[in-house]
Coordinates of C-alpha atoms in Angstrom, one line a residue:
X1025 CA 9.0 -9.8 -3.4
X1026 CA 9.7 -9.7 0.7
X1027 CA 11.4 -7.1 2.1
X1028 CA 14.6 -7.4 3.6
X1029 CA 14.6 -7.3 7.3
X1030 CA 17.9 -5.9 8.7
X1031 CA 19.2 -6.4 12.2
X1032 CA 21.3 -4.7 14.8
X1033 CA 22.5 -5.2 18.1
X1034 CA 24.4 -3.2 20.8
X1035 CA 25.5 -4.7 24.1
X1036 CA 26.5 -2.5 26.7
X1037 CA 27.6 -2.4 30.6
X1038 CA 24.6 -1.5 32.6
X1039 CA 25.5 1.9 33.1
X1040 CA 23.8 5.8 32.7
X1041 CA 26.8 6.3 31.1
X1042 CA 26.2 4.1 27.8
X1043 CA 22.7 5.9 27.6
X1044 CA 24.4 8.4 25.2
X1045 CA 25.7 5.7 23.2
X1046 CA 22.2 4.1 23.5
X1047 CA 20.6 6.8 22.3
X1048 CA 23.0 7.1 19.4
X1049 CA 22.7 3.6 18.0
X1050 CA 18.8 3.8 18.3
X1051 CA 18.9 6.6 16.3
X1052 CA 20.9 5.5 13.5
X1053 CA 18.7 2.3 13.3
X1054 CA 15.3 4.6 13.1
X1055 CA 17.2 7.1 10.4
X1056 CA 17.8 3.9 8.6
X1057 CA 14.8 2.4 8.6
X1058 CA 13.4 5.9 7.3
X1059 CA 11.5 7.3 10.6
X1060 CA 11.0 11.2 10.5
X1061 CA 13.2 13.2 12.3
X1062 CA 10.7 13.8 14.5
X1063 CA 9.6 10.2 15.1
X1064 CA 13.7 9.2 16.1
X1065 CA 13.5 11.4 18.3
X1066 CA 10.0 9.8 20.3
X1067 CA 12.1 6.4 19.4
X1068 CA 15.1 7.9 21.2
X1069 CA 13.0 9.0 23.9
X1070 CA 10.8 5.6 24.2
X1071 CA 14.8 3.5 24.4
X1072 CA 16.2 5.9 26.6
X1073 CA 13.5 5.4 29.4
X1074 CA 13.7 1.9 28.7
X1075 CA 17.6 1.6 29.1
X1076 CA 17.4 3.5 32.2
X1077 CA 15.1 1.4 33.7
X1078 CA 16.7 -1.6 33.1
X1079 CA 19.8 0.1 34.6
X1080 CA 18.2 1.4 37.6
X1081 CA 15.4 -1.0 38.7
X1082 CA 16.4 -4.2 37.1
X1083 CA 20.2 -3.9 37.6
X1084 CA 20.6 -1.9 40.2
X1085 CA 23.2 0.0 38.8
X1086 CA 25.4 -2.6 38.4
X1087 CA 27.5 -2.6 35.9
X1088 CA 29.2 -5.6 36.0
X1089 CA 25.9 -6.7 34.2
X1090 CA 24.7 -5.7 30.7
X1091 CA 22.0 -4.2 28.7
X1092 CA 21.2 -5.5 25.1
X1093 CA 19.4 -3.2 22.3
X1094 CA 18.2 -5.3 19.2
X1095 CA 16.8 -3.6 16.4
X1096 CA 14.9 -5.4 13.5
X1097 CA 12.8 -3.4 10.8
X1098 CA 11.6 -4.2 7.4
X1099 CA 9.4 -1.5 4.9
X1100 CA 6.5 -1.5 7.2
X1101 CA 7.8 -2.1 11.2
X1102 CA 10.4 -1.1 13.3
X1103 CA 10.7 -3.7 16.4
X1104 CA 12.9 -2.6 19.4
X1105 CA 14.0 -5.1 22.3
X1106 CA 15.6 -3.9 25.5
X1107 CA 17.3 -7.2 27.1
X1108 CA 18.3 -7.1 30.4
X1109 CA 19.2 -9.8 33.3
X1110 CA 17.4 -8.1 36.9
X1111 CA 14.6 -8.1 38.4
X1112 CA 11.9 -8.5 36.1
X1113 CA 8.1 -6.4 37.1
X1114 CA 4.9 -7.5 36.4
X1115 CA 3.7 -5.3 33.6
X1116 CA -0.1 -6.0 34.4
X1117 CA 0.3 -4.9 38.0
X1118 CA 1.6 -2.1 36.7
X1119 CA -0.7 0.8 37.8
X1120 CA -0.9 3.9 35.0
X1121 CA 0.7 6.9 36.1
X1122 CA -0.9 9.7 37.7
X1123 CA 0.8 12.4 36.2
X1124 CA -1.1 15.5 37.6
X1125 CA -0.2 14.1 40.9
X1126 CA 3.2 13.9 40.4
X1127 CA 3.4 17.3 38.6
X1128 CA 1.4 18.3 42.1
X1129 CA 3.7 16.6 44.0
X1130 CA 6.5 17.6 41.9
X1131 CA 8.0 14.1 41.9
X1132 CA 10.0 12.6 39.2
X1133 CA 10.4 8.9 38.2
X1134 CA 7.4 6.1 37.2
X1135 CA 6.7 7.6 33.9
X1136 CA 8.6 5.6 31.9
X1137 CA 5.9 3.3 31.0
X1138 CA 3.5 6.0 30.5
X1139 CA 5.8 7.7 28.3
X1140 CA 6.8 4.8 26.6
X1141 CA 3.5 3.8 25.5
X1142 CA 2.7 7.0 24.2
X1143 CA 5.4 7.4 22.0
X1144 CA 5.5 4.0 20.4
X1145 CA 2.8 2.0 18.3
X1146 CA 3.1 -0.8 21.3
X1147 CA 4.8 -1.7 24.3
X1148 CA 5.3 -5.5 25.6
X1149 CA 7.0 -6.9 28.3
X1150 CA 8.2 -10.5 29.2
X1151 CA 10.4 -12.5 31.9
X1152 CA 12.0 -15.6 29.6
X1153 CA 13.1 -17.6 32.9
X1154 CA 16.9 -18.2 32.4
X1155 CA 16.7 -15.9 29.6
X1156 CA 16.5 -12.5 30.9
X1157 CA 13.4 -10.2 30.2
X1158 CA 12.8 -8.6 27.3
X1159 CA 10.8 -5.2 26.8
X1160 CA 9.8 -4.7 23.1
X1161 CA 8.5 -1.4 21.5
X1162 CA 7.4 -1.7 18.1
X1163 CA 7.0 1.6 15.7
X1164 CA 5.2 0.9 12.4
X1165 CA 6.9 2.5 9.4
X1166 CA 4.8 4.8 7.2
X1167 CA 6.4 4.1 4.0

């Protein structure tokens, strides 16, 4: 017998304010879809980094414009989608962070891919002309 894929969405104005919310929402999903306490959290973490970018790089904190968080997970995945309308990046030009320089440096900000990737099971990215761009983190389910 399939399993039964559930689906949730949350809209939001592009705002640091509605990261809170964000947060929130991402972690009912992942206590729904039966994640470890300890595994919402890193999913919390992954969507908040995410969200923020979306909101600061893509949208320039503008927000007039909106973020979307879809959630999808059956028995054995858990698939996240950040949505946003900005300015897309290319993901492949995209060069890994150097985090013991910017602990040196004492800088903060361009970790959130690096941080991303190592709290989720994988990390894509994708500009749908006329669509928006999509950033999907994906969690596999140990069930």
């Amino acid at each position: 017998m399939p399993s039964l894929e559930q689906k949730f969405t949350l809209h939001v104005p592009s705002s640091t304010q509605n990261l809170a919310m964000i947060r929130d929402f991402v972690s009912s999903v992942g206590e729904q879809a039966g994640l470890r306490e300890e595994d919402v959290a890193k999913l919390e973490l992954a969507v908040d980094e995410a969200c923020a970018n979306a909101i600061e790089h893509a949208h320039g904190h503008d927000a007039t414009k909106e973020v979307v968080v879809r959630a999808t997970f059956d028995e054995r995945t858990l698939h996240i989608e950040v949505v946003d309308t900005g300015r897309g990046f290319d993901l492949g030009h995209l060069a890994p962070a150097d985090v013991e320089a910017l602990v040196h440096e004492r800088r903060s900000g361009g970790l959130g891919m690096t941080v991303m990737r190592s709290l989720m099971d994988e990390v894509s990215y994708e500009i749908v002309p006329g669509d928006g761009n999509r950033l999907r983190l994906v969690k596999r389910l140990d069930k």
